[in-house]
XYZ file of C-alpha atoms in Angstrom:
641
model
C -17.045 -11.018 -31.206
C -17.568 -9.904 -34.899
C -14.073 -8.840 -37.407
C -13.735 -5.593 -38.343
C -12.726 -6.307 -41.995
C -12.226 -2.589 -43.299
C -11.625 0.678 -41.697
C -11.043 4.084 -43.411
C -10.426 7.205 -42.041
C -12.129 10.779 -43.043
C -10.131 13.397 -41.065
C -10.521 12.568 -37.659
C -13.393 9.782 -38.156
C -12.752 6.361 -38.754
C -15.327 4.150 -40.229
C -15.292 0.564 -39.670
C -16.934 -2.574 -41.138
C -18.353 -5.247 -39.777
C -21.065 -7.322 -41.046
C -24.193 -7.645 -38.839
C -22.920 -6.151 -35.751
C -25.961 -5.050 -34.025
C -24.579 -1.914 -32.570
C -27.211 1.035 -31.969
C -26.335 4.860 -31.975
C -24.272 5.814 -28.803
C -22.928 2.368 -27.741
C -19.825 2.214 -26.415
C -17.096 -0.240 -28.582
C -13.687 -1.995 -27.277
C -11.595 -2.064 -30.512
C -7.873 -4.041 -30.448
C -5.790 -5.332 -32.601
C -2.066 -5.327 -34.651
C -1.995 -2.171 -36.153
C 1.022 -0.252 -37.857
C 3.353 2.000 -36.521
C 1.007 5.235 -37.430
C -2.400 3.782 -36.267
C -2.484 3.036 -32.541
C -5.252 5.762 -32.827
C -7.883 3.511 -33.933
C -7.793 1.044 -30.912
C -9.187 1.538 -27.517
C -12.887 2.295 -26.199
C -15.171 4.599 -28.224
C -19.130 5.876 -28.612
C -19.929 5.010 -32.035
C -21.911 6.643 -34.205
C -23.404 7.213 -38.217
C -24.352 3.523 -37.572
C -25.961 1.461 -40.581
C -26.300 -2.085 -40.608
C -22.651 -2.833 -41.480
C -20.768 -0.113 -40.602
C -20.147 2.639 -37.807
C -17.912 5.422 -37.324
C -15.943 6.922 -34.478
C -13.838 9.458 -33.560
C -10.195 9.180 -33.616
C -7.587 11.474 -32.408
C -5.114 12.329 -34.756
C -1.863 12.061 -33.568
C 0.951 11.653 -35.222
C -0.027 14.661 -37.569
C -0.271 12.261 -40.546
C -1.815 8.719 -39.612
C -2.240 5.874 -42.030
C -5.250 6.621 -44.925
C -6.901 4.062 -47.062
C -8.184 0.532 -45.782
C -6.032 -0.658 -42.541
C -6.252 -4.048 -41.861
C -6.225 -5.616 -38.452
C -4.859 -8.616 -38.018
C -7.087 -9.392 -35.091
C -9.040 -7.409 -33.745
C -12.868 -6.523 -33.342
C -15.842 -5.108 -31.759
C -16.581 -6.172 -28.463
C -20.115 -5.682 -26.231
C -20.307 -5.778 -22.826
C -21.879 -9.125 -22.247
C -18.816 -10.611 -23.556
C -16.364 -8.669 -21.802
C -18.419 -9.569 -18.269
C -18.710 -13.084 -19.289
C -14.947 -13.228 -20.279
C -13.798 -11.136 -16.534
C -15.850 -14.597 -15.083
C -13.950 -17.184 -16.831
C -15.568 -17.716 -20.472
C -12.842 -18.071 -22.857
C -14.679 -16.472 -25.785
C -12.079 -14.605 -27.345
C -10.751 -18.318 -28.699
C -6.720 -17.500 -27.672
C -6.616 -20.230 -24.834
C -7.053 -23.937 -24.607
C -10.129 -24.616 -22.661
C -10.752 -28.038 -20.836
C -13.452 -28.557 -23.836
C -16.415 -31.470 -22.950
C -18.436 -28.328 -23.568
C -16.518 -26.051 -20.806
C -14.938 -23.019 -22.030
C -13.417 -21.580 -18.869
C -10.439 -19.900 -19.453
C -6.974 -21.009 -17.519
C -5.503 -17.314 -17.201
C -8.830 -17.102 -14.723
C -7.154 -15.225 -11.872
C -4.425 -12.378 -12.424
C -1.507 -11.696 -10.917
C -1.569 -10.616 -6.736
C 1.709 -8.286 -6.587
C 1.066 -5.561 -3.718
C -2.471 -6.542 -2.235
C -2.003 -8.060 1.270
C -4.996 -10.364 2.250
C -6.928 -8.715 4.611
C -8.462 -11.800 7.139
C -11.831 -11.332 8.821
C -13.184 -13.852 11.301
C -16.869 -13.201 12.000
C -16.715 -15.146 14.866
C -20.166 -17.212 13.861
C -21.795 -18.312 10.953
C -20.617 -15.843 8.920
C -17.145 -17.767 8.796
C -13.823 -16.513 8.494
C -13.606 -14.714 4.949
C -10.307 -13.415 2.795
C -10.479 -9.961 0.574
C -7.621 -8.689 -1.771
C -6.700 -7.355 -5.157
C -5.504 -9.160 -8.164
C -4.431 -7.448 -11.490
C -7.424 -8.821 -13.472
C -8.972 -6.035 -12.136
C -11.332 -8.084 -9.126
C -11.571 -7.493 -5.887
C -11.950 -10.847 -4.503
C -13.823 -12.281 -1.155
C -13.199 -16.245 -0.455
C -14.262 -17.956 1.990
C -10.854 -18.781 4.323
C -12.500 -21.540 7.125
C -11.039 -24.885 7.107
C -14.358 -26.395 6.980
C -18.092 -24.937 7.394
C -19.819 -23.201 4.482
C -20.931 -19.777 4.643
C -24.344 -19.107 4.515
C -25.680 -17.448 0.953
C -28.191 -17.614 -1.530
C -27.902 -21.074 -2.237
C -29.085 -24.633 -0.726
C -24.874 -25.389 0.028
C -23.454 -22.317 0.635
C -20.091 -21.104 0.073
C -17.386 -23.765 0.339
C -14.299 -23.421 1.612
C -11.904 -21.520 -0.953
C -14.503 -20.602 -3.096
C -15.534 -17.553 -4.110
C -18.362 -15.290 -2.705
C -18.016 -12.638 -4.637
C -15.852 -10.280 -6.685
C -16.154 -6.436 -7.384
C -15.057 -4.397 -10.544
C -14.543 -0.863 -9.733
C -16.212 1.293 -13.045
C -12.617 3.209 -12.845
C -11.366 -0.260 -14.408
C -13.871 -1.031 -16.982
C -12.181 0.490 -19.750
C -9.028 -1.424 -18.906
C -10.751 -4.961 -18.930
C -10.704 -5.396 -22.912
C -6.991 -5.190 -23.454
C -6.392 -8.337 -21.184
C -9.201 -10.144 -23.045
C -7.594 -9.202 -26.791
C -3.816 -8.829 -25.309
C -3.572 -5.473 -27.570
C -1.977 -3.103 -26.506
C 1.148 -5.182 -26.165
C 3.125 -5.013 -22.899
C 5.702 -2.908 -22.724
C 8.584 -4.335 -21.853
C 12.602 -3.433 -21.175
C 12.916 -5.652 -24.947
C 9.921 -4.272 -26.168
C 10.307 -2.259 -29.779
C 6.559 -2.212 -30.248
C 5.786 1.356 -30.628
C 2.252 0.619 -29.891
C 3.200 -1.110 -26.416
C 1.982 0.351 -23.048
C 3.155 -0.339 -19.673
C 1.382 -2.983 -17.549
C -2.532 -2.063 -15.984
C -2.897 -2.342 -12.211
C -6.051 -2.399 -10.241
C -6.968 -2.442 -6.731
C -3.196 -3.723 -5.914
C -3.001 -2.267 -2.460
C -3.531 -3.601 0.586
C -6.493 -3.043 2.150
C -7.305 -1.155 5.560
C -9.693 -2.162 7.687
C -12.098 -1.425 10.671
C -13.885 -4.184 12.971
C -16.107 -3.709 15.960
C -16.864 -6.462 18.074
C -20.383 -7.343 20.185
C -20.961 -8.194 23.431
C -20.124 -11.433 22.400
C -17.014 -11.581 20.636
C -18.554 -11.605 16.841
C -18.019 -9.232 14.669
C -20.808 -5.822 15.120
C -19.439 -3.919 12.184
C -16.592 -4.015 9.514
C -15.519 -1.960 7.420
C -12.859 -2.283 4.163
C -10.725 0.568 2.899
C -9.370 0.024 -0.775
C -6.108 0.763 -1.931
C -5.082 1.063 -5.482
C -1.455 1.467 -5.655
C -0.474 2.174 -9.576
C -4.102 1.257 -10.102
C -5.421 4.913 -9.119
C -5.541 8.517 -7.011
C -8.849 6.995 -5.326
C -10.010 4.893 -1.938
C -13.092 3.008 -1.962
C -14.574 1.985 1.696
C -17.086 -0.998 1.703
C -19.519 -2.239 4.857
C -18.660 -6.269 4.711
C -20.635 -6.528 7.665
C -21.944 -9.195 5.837
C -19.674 -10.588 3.605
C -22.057 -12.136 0.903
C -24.097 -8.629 1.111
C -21.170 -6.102 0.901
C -22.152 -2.033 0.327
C -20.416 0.662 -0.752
C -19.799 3.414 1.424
C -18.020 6.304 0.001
C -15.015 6.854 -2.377
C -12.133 9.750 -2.219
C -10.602 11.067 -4.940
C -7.960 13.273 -6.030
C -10.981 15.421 -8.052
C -12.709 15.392 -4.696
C -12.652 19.101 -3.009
C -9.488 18.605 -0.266
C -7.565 15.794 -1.907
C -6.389 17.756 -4.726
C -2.863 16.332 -3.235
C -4.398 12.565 -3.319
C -1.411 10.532 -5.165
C -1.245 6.763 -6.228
C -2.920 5.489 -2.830
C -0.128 3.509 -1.253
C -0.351 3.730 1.994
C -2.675 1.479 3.847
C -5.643 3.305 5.229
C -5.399 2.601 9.757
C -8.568 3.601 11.738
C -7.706 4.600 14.849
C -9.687 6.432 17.915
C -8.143 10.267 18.668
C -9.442 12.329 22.071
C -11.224 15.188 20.192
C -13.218 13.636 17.579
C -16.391 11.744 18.396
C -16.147 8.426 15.859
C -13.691 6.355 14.768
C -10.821 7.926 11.578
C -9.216 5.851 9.175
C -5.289 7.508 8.541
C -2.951 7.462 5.436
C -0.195 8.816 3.613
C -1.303 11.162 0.899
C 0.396 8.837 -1.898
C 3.018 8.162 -4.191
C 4.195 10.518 -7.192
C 5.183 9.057 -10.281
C 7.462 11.481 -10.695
C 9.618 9.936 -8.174
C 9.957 6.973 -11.075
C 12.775 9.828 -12.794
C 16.494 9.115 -11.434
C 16.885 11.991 -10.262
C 13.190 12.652 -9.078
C 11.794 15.445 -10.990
C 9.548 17.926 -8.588
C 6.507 16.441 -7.270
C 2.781 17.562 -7.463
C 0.825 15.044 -5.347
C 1.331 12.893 -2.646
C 2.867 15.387 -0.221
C 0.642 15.058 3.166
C -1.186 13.007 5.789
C -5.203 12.529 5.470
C -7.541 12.311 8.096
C -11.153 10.697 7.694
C -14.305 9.757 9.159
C -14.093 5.802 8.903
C -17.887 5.635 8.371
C -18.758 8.480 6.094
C -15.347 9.492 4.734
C -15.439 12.990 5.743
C -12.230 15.131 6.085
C -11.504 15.406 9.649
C -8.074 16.998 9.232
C -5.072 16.821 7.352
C -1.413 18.089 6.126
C 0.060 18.981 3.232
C 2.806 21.682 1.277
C 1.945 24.906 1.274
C 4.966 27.457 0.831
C 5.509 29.234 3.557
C 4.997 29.379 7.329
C 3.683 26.158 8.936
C 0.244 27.045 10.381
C -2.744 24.897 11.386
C -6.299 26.389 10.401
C -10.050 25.385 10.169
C -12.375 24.630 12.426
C -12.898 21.626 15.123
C -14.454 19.729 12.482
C -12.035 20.097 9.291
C -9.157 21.384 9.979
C -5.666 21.579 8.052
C -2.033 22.024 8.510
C -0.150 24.185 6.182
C 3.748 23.010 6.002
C 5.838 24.545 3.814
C 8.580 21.594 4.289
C 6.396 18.921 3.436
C 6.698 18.417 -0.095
C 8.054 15.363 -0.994
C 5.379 12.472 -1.256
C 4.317 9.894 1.370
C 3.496 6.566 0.088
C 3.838 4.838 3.576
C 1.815 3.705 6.170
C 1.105 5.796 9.377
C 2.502 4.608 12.637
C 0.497 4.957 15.697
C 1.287 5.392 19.382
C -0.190 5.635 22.737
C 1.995 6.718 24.757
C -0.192 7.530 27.612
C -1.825 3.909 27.137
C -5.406 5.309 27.441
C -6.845 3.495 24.255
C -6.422 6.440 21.961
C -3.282 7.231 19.341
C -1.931 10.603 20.417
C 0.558 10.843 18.087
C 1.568 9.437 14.416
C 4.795 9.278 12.505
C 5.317 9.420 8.748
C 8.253 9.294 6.489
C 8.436 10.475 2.935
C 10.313 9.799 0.163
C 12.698 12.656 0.795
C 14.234 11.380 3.721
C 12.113 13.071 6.425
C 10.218 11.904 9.388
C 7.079 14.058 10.320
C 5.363 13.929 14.193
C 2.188 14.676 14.494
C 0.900 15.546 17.856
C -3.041 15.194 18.361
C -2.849 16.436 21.987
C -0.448 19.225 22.150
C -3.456 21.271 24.466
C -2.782 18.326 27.234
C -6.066 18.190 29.600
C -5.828 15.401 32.555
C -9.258 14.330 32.301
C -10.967 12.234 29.374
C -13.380 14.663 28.929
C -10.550 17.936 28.615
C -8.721 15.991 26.470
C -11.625 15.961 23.952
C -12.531 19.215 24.334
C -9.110 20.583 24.119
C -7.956 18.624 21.667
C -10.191 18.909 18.646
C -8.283 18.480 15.439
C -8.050 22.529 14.578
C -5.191 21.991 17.307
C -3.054 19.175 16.276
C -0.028 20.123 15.180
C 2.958 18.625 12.837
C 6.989 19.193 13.331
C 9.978 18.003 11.308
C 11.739 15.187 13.612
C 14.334 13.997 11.943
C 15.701 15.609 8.242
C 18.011 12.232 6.769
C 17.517 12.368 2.829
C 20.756 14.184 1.674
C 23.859 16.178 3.766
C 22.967 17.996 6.321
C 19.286 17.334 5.249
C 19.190 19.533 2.502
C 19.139 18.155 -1.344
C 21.101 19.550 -4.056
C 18.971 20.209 -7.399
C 19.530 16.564 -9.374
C 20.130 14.701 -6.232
C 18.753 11.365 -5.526
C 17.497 11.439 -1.683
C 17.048 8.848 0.482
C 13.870 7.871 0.300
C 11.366 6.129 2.715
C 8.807 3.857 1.584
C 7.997 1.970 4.819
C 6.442 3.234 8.436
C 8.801 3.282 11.493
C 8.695 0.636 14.207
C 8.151 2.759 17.377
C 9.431 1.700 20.910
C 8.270 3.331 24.035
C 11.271 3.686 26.869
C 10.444 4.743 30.348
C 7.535 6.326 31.863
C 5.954 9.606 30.079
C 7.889 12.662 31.005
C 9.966 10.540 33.341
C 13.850 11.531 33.578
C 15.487 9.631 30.450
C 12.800 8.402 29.279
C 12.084 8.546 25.258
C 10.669 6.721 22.570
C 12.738 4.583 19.602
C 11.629 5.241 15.887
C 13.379 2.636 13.978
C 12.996 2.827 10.021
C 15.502 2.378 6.858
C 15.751 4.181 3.526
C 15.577 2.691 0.037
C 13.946 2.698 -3.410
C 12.484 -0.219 -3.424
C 11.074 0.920 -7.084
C 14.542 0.507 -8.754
C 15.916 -2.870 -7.548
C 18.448 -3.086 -10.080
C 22.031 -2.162 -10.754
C 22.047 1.184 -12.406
C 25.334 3.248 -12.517
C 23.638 6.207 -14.054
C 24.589 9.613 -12.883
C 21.287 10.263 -10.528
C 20.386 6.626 -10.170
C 19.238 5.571 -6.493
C 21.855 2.317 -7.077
C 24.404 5.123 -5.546
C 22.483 6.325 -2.932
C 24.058 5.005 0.358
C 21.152 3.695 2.018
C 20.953 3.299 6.040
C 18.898 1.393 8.983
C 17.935 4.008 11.420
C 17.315 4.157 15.180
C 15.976 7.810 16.362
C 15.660 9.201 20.038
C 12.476 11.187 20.472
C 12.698 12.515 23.860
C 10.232 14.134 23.797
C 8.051 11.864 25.321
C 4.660 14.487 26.179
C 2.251 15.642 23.716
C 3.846 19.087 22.692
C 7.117 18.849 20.588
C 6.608 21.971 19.212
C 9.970 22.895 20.503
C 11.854 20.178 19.238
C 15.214 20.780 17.365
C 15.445 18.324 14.295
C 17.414 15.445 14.380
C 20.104 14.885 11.124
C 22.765 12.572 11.178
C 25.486 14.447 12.726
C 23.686 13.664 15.890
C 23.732 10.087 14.899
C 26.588 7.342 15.599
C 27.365 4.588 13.125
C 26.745 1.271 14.919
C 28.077 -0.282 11.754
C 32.007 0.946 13.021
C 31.486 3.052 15.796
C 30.610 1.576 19.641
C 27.587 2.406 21.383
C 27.146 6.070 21.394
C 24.319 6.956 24.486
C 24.569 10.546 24.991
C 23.830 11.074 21.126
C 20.238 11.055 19.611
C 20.144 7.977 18.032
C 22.435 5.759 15.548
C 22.376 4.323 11.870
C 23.546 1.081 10.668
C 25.137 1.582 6.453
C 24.498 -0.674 3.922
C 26.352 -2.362 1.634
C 26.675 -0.537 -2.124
C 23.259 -0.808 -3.897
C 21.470 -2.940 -0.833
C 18.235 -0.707 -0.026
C 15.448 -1.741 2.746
C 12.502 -3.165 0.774
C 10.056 -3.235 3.874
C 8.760 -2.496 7.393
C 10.750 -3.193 10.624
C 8.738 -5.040 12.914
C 9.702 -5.135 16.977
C 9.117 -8.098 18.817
C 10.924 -9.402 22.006
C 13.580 -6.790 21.771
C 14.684 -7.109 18.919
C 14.093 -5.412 15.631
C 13.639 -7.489 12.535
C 13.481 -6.305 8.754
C 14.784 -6.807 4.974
C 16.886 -5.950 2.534
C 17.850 -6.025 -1.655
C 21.224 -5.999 -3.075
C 21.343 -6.433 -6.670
C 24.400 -9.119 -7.502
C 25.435 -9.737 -10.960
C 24.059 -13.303 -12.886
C 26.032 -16.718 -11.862
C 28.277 -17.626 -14.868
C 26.518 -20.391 -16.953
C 23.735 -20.463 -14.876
C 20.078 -20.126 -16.688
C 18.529 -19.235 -13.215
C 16.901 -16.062 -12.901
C 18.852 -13.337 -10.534
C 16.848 -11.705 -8.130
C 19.403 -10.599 -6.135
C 20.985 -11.017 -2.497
C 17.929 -10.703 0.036
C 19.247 -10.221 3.422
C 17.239 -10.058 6.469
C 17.969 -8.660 9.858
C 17.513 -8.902 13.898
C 18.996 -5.869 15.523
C 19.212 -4.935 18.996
C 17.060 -1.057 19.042
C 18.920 -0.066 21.803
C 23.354 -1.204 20.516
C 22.559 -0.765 16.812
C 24.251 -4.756 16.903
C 22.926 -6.847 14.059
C 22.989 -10.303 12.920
C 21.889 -11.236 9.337
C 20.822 -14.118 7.155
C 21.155 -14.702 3.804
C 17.567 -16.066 2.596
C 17.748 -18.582 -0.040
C 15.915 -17.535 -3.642
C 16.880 -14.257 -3.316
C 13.970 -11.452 -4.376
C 12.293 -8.920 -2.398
C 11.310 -10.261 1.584
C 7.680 -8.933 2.484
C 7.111 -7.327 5.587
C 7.712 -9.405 8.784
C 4.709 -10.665 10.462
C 4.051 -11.998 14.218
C 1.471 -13.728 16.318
C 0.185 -16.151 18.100
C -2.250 -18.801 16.428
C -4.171 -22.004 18.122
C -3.955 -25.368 16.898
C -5.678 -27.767 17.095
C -4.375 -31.439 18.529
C -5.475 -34.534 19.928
C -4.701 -33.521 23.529
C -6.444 -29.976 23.170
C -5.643 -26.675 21.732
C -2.380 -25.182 21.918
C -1.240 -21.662 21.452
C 2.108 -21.185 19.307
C 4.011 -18.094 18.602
C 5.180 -17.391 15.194
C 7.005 -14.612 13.223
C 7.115 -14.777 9.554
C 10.209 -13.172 8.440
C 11.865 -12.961 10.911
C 15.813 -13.801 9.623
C 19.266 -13.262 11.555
C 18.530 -16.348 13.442
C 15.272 -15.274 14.649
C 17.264 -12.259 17.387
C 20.693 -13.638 17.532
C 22.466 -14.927 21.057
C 18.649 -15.827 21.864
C 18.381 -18.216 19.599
C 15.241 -19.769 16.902
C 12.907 -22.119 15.994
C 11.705 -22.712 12.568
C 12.565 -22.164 9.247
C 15.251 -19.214 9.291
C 16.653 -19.280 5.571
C 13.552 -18.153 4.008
C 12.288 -14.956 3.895
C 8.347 -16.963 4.033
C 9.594 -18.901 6.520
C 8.339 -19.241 10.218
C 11.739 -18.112 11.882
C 9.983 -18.048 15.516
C 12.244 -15.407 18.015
C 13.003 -17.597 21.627
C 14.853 -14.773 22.750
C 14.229 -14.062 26.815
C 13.291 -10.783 27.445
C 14.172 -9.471 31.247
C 11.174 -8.168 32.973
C 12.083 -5.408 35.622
C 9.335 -5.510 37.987
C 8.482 -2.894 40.163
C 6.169 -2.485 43.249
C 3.762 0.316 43.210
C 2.129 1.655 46.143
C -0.778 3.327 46.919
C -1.963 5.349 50.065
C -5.562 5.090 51.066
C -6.569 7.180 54.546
């Protein structure tokens, strides 16, 4: 890195010097620095050009009307090529700003950002190929490590890839221009205390969770898989790689909101779920159409993006179908092979993940559910054209027919908004619970979700502010249990009961469980042996004399889907639970393997009366469900002449 030790400005170019920088016509510069109040103009990335051997000039925009003349001096800053910049996104401390190990190592400490939103995604190969780990940090790297206990994976190399290291890591060119400014730390971040007027808010990167697709041989081992990149805050874009093989991954295709058909594309929040549908030949990958920053106001100020459901092609990331506001009648139109719904009561964004079921149990999802962030849950039916055969059911089926309806309208009174209002909102996908036989008498299916801006946390008593929004747990009866809900009347919460005071109310549609002031749902319900489980944020004002930071009260939850009857526990630390997670792992002991059940996240005692094992105070902890589940077995006969 050479100084700049002058720069003057000529109308709208700036002309800097710096003494033997080596820069050639065209190159592209990373300036930072301190600058006053009236130059942040003359930092950031530019082409340079008028080059000599110790000077340049480049073009700055000139806003404010009247910014600094004369010689500005920066207090540190400089020109920066790209060799640095790639050397410092690999470790290298060569900016000088942080205290290497020295003995001739320069490797920086501040080597690995932070990982807010991205969920590891886990592949195990099944064979040599190991069992490898991919996220997102917000260094801007997309990271695979290798995640066995023990073996090496094969590369390159005489050892291989140990385990926990590193096999590679991928820099999307969206992010190159953002690299810099953590290298230099200019611009400042802007904070709630910050009075820089040159601050800017924090840089995100690939900090979604990642979707992704695995096909299996013969054997067992993985055939083909496929990543799906999400970028949250970082981007209106999705990136698939092929990590078939994990030290050789390729790119497959990107989306983007300047892509023909994703003009809607928002921040891409939802995690991308491939899926196979009767009436399309190869496997699609499913997601909500984003979040809008717009829903950052208090009250929301009207969206422009975000508002619809995409289809795609998991391999080549064609448009198979999808959703999305268009004023006026709903209608469905295209052709079998892109097709799209017009809905003119879609249009409020959906930053959630798509839930899936099968109700028919044949191995493909005939029918999704999505909430959005005005209170609304959407059905989609895939096979509203029925067919009793595998092969009708593709052929009458194809996605020009799928259709979407309105189930349940829960954001506001009544389900309609007034102008200013604060909705409910819904960030998370519903927990769905299937209940009787298809198209049996009484049977119907449970979508279980609750509402809350999980993007304001804090106490705010602002007129607008989503602090006052009273924020419910909800349990909703679809009965309509076929493929066709076409007629279906939607559900608001006059046909609800409130299981928080009111006893269990059957012949209504459903019930909702209220919050306390300012407590919000801050992620997905998860179903497992009957019971429900999720979390919760209330805000709480600081401890007197107490230097311990306040994250709030976080609250988690088993409730019974079927009474609305909760029990809760009060996780220790406070702070925002993550998502509940269940399974069943092997471990290894000295008298064999043994398979264990788990469930991460699982508070309120794990399911109540049915007691837990594990740690059930902690909202990482393994809070294991024991709870008996009654089996109603029935024999089924056949007649064979």
């Amino acid at each position: 890195m050479k100084n700049i030790t002058a720069l003057t400005r000529s109308g709208t170019t700036a002309t800097a010097t710096v003494a033997g920088h080596g820069l050639a016509n065209g190159a592209t510069v990373s300036i930072g620095g301190t600058v006053g109040t009236q130059e942040s103009a003359y930092v950031g990335t530019f082409v340079v050009s008028g080059v000599t051997t110790d000077t340049f000039n480049y073009t700055v925009v000139t806003t404010p009307s009247s910014p600094a003349t004369g010689t500005i001096t920066l207090v540190r800053g400089g020109v920066v090529d790209r060799t640095e910049v790639i050397n410092w996104v690999r470790g290298e401390d060569n900016f000088g700003d942080e205290a290497s190990p020295g003995s001739g190592y320069t490797v920086r400490p501040s080597i690995h950002g932070d990982v807010l939103h991205s969920r590891p995604v886990v592949v195990n190969y099944g064979d040599s190929r190991g069992l490898v780990v991919y996220y997102g940090a917000n260094d801007g790297v997309f990271r695979a490590v290798n995640g066995s206990q023990a073996a090496n994976i094969p590369s390159g190399d005489v050892s291989g890839v140990k385990p926990g290291e590193e096999l590679w890591g991928l820099v999307l060119p969206e992010f190159f221009a953002k690299l810099n400014r953590q290298r230099i730390n200019s611009p400042e971040l802007k904070l709630p205390s910050t009075v820089l007027p040159t601050a800017r808010p924090k840089d995100y990167f690939v900090d979604g969770s990642a979707g992704v697709f695995q096909q299996l041989k013969a054997d067992g081992t993985i055939d083909k898989a496929y990543l799906y990149l999400t970028m949250r805050r970082g981007g209106r874009f999705i990136y698939a790689l092929d990590v078939t093989q994990p030290t050789d991954p390729k790119f497959m295709w990107k989306v983007s909101s300047s892509d023909t058909g994703f003009s809607e594309l928002g921040q891409t929040w939802s995690r991308p779920r491939v899926t196979l549908v009767n009436g399309y030949a190869n496997p699609v990958v499913v997601f909500g159409a984003g979040y809008d920053p717009a829903e950052d106001s208090e009250p929301p100020t009207s969206g422009t993006m975000g508002r619809g459901i995409f289809v795609l092609d998991a391999a080549t990331g064609a448009r198979v179908w999808s959703a999305g506001y268009t004023a006026g009648a709903t209608s469905c139109t295209g052709n079998a092979t892109q097709a799209a719904c017009s809905v003119s009561g879609m249009n409020w964004s959906i930053p959630s993940d798509i839930s899936f079921v099968d109700r028919d149990n044949d191995g493909k999802t005939d029918r999704f559910y999505a909430p959005d962030m005005g209170g609304n849950v959407w059905r989609v039916d895939l096979e509203p054209a029925g067919g009793t055969t595998a092969a009708q059911l593709r052929a009458n089926n194809t996605p020009d027919k799928w259709q979407v309806i309105k189930l349940a309208a829960l954001g506001c009174s009544a389900g309609t908004c007034a102008s200013g209002t604060t909705p409910r909102k819904f960030f998370f996908p519903p927990s769905v619970i299937p209940v009787g036989v298809t198209g049996g008498t009484g049977s119907y299916d449970i979508v279980l979700l609750g509402s809350g801006d999980r993007e304001h946390p804090l106490k705010s008593l602002a007129t607008g502010s989503s602090y006052n929004v009273t924020n419910r747990f909800y349990a909703l009866k679809d009965t309509i249990t076929g493929k066709d809900a076409s007629a279906a009347t939607i559900i608001t919460e006059t046909d609800l009961f409130d299981a928080s005071t009111t006893a269990y109310g059957g012949t209504l549609k459903g019930f909702y469980t209220t919050y306390a002031t300012g407590e919000k749902s801050v992620n997905a319900s998860l179903t497992i042996r009957g019971t429900t489980f999720f979390g919760t944020n209330r805000p709480t004002p600081p401890v007197a004399n107490s230097c311990l930071s306040n994250l709030g009260e976080a609250k988690g939850y088993a409730l019974d889907p079927f009474t609305g009857v909760a029990v809760t526990t009060i996780y220790d630390g406070g702070g925002l639970p993550p998502t509940p997670t269940a399974g069943i792992v092997t471990i290894s002991t000295p008298t064999g393997d043994v398979k264990k059940e788990f469930c991460v996240g699982c508070g309120g005692g794990g399911g109540g009366g049915g007691g837990a094992s594990g740690d059930c105070k902690s909202a990482l902890g393994a809070c294991t469900p024991t709870k008996a589940v009654p089996k109603n077995i029935r024999r089924t006969y056949w007649y064979k002449k």
